[in-house]
Amino acid sequence: MTDNVHDHSMSIKRSADEAYLIAERDGFALLDIAIDEDRLKRTLDNDSCGAFVCFEGRVRNHNNATSVDSLTYYGYEDLAINQGRAIVEEAKKRFEITHAIAIHRIGALEIGDVAVWVGVVSAHRYPAFDACRWILDTIKADIPVWKQEYYEDDSSKWLSNNG
């Protein structure tokens, strides 16, 4: 029996509830189902914070001048969680934020699906905006997640998470 080497990188080994608990506690998780933005926003509710900033990265229908039909994200869960935790810890040191949560989807996604969600709360808006952008950029650069885009002509291409 031949095992597809990528099968295990298209799904998480934890339940969705466990993934959300890890994200709430440590700041980052992978998820292989649709992201519940409302759940994450509720988790970040904090009466001491006057600022809440979030970013939702959605699958778009093109990349540069090429039409995209869909894509698949692949990731390595344990390594991603450890690196994500370190990113959020570093953000708390660099910026005056109270908490941050980020979740990245893996698996097959369609146009319009949320692929990554980042939320940050702080007493004031500037640290929240700055931290949100920094967290997103660092996730895209450092988290072990790759994507394969599928195009109208039935071809596909592997890209880094920044591609």
GROMACS .gro file of N, CA, C and O in nm, residues 56-63 68-73 104-105 107-116 147-150:
model
  120
   56GLU      N    1  -0.820   3.906   0.812
   56GLU     CA    2  -0.868   3.782   0.753
   56GLU      C    3  -0.808   3.772   0.613
   56GLU      O    4  -0.838   3.854   0.527
   57GLY      N    5  -0.723   3.675   0.594
   57GLY     CA    6  -0.666   3.651   0.462
   57GLY      C    7  -0.753   3.550   0.388
   57GLY      O    8  -0.770   3.438   0.435
   58ARG      N    9  -0.806   3.590   0.275
   58ARG     CA   10  -0.899   3.506   0.199
   58ARG      C   11  -0.835   3.458   0.069
   58ARG      O   12  -0.750   3.525   0.013
   59VAL      N   13  -0.880   3.345   0.022
   59VAL     CA   14  -0.834   3.290  -0.106
   59VAL      C   15  -0.893   3.376  -0.216
   59VAL      O   16  -1.015   3.394  -0.224
   60ARG      N   17  -0.808   3.431  -0.301
   60ARG     CA   18  -0.856   3.516  -0.411
   60ARG      C   19  -0.854   3.437  -0.542
   60ARG      O   20  -0.791   3.332  -0.551
   61ASN      N   21  -0.920   3.492  -0.641
   61ASN     CA   22  -0.937   3.421  -0.768
   61ASN      C   23  -0.824   3.443  -0.868
   61ASN      O   24  -0.837   3.406  -0.983
   62HIS      N   25  -0.714   3.501  -0.823
   62HIS     CA   26  -0.600   3.521  -0.912
   62HIS      C   27  -0.471   3.531  -0.830
   62HIS      O   28  -0.474   3.561  -0.712
   63ASN      N   29  -0.363   3.505  -0.896
   63ASN     CA   30  -0.229   3.532  -0.841
   63ASN      C   31  -0.150   3.594  -0.955
   63ASN      O   32  -0.126   3.529  -1.057
   68VAL      N   33  -0.693   3.175  -1.059
   68VAL     CA   34  -0.682   3.065  -0.964
   68VAL      C   35  -0.821   3.007  -0.942
   68VAL      O   36  -0.916   3.080  -0.917
   69ASP      N   37  -0.833   2.874  -0.950
   69ASP     CA   38  -0.960   2.806  -0.923
   69ASP      C   39  -0.975   2.768  -0.776
   69ASP      O   40  -1.083   2.776  -0.719
   70SER      N   41  -0.867   2.721  -0.714
   70SER     CA   42  -0.867   2.678  -0.575
   70SER      C   43  -0.723   2.659  -0.531
   70SER      O   44  -0.631   2.675  -0.611
   71LEU      N   45  -0.704   2.625  -0.406
   71LEU     CA   46  -0.570   2.593  -0.360
   71LEU      C   47  -0.576   2.497  -0.242
   71LEU      O   48  -0.681   2.479  -0.180
   72THR      N   49  -0.463   2.435  -0.215
   72THR     CA   50  -0.450   2.347  -0.101
   72THR      C   51  -0.331   2.393  -0.019
   72THR      O   52  -0.224   2.417  -0.074
   73TYR      N   53  -0.355   2.409   0.111
   73TYR     CA   54  -0.247   2.440   0.204
   73TYR      C   55  -0.203   2.312   0.272
   73TYR      O   56  -0.285   2.230   0.313
  104HIS      N   57  -0.420   2.936   1.108
  104HIS     CA   58  -0.399   2.918   0.963
  104HIS      C   59  -0.468   2.790   0.922
  104HIS      O   60  -0.454   2.687   0.987
  105ARG      N   61  -0.544   2.797   0.814
  105ARG     CA   62  -0.611   2.678   0.758
  105ARG      C   63  -0.512   2.594   0.681
  105ARG      O   64  -0.419   2.645   0.619
  107GLY      N   65  -0.540   2.223   0.415
  107GLY     CA   66  -0.635   2.143   0.338
  107GLY      C   67  -0.681   2.219   0.215
  107GLY      O   68  -0.624   2.323   0.178
  108ALA      N   69  -0.785   2.165   0.150
  108ALA     CA   70  -0.838   2.224   0.026
  108ALA      C   71  -0.926   2.343   0.059
  108ALA      O   72  -1.018   2.333   0.141
  109LEU      N   73  -0.900   2.457  -0.005
  109LEU     CA   74  -0.977   2.579   0.014
  109LEU      C   75  -1.028   2.629  -0.121
  109LEU      O   76  -0.961   2.612  -0.223
  110GLU      N   77  -1.143   2.692  -0.117
  110GLU     CA   78  -1.205   2.749  -0.237
  110GLU      C   79  -1.190   2.901  -0.235
  110GLU      O   80  -1.159   2.960  -0.131
  111ILE      N   81  -1.218   2.963  -0.347
  111ILE     CA   82  -1.215   3.109  -0.357
  111ILE      C   83  -1.309   3.167  -0.250
  111ILE      O   84  -1.421   3.122  -0.233
  112GLY      N   85  -1.258   3.265  -0.175
  112GLY     CA   86  -1.336   3.331  -0.071
  112GLY      C   87  -1.318   3.273   0.068
  112GLY      O   88  -1.353   3.337   0.167
  113ASP      N   89  -1.265   3.151   0.080
  113ASP     CA   90  -1.242   3.092   0.212
  113ASP      C   91  -1.137   3.171   0.288
  113ASP      O   92  -1.041   3.222   0.229
  114VAL      N   93  -1.154   3.179   0.421
  114VAL     CA   94  -1.053   3.242   0.506
  114VAL      C   95  -0.940   3.143   0.526
  114VAL      O   96  -0.961   3.033   0.577
  115ALA      N   97  -0.820   3.182   0.485
  115ALA     CA   98  -0.702   3.096   0.496
  115ALA      C   99  -0.623   3.126   0.623
  115ALA      O  100  -0.561   3.036   0.679
  116VAL      N  101  -0.622   3.249   0.667
  116VAL     CA  102  -0.550   3.287   0.788
  116VAL      C  103  -0.626   3.397   0.859
  116VAL      O  104  -0.685   3.485   0.795
  147LYS      N  105   0.156   2.618  -0.008
  147LYS     CA  106   0.031   2.606  -0.083
  147LYS      C  107   0.057   2.559  -0.225
  147LYS      O  108   0.161   2.586  -0.284
  148GLN      N  109  -0.044   2.492  -0.275
  148GLN     CA  110  -0.044   2.448  -0.414
  148GLN      C  111  -0.166   2.513  -0.477
  148GLN      O  112  -0.280   2.488  -0.435
  149GLU      N  113  -0.142   2.599  -0.575
  149GLU     CA  114  -0.250   2.666  -0.645
  149GLU      C  115  -0.292   2.584  -0.766
  149GLU      O  116  -0.208   2.527  -0.835
  150TYR      N  117  -0.422   2.584  -0.792
  150TYR     CA  118  -0.478   2.515  -0.908
  150TYR      C  119  -0.539   2.620  -1.000
  150TYR      O  120  -0.613   2.707  -0.955
   0.00000   0.00000   0.00000
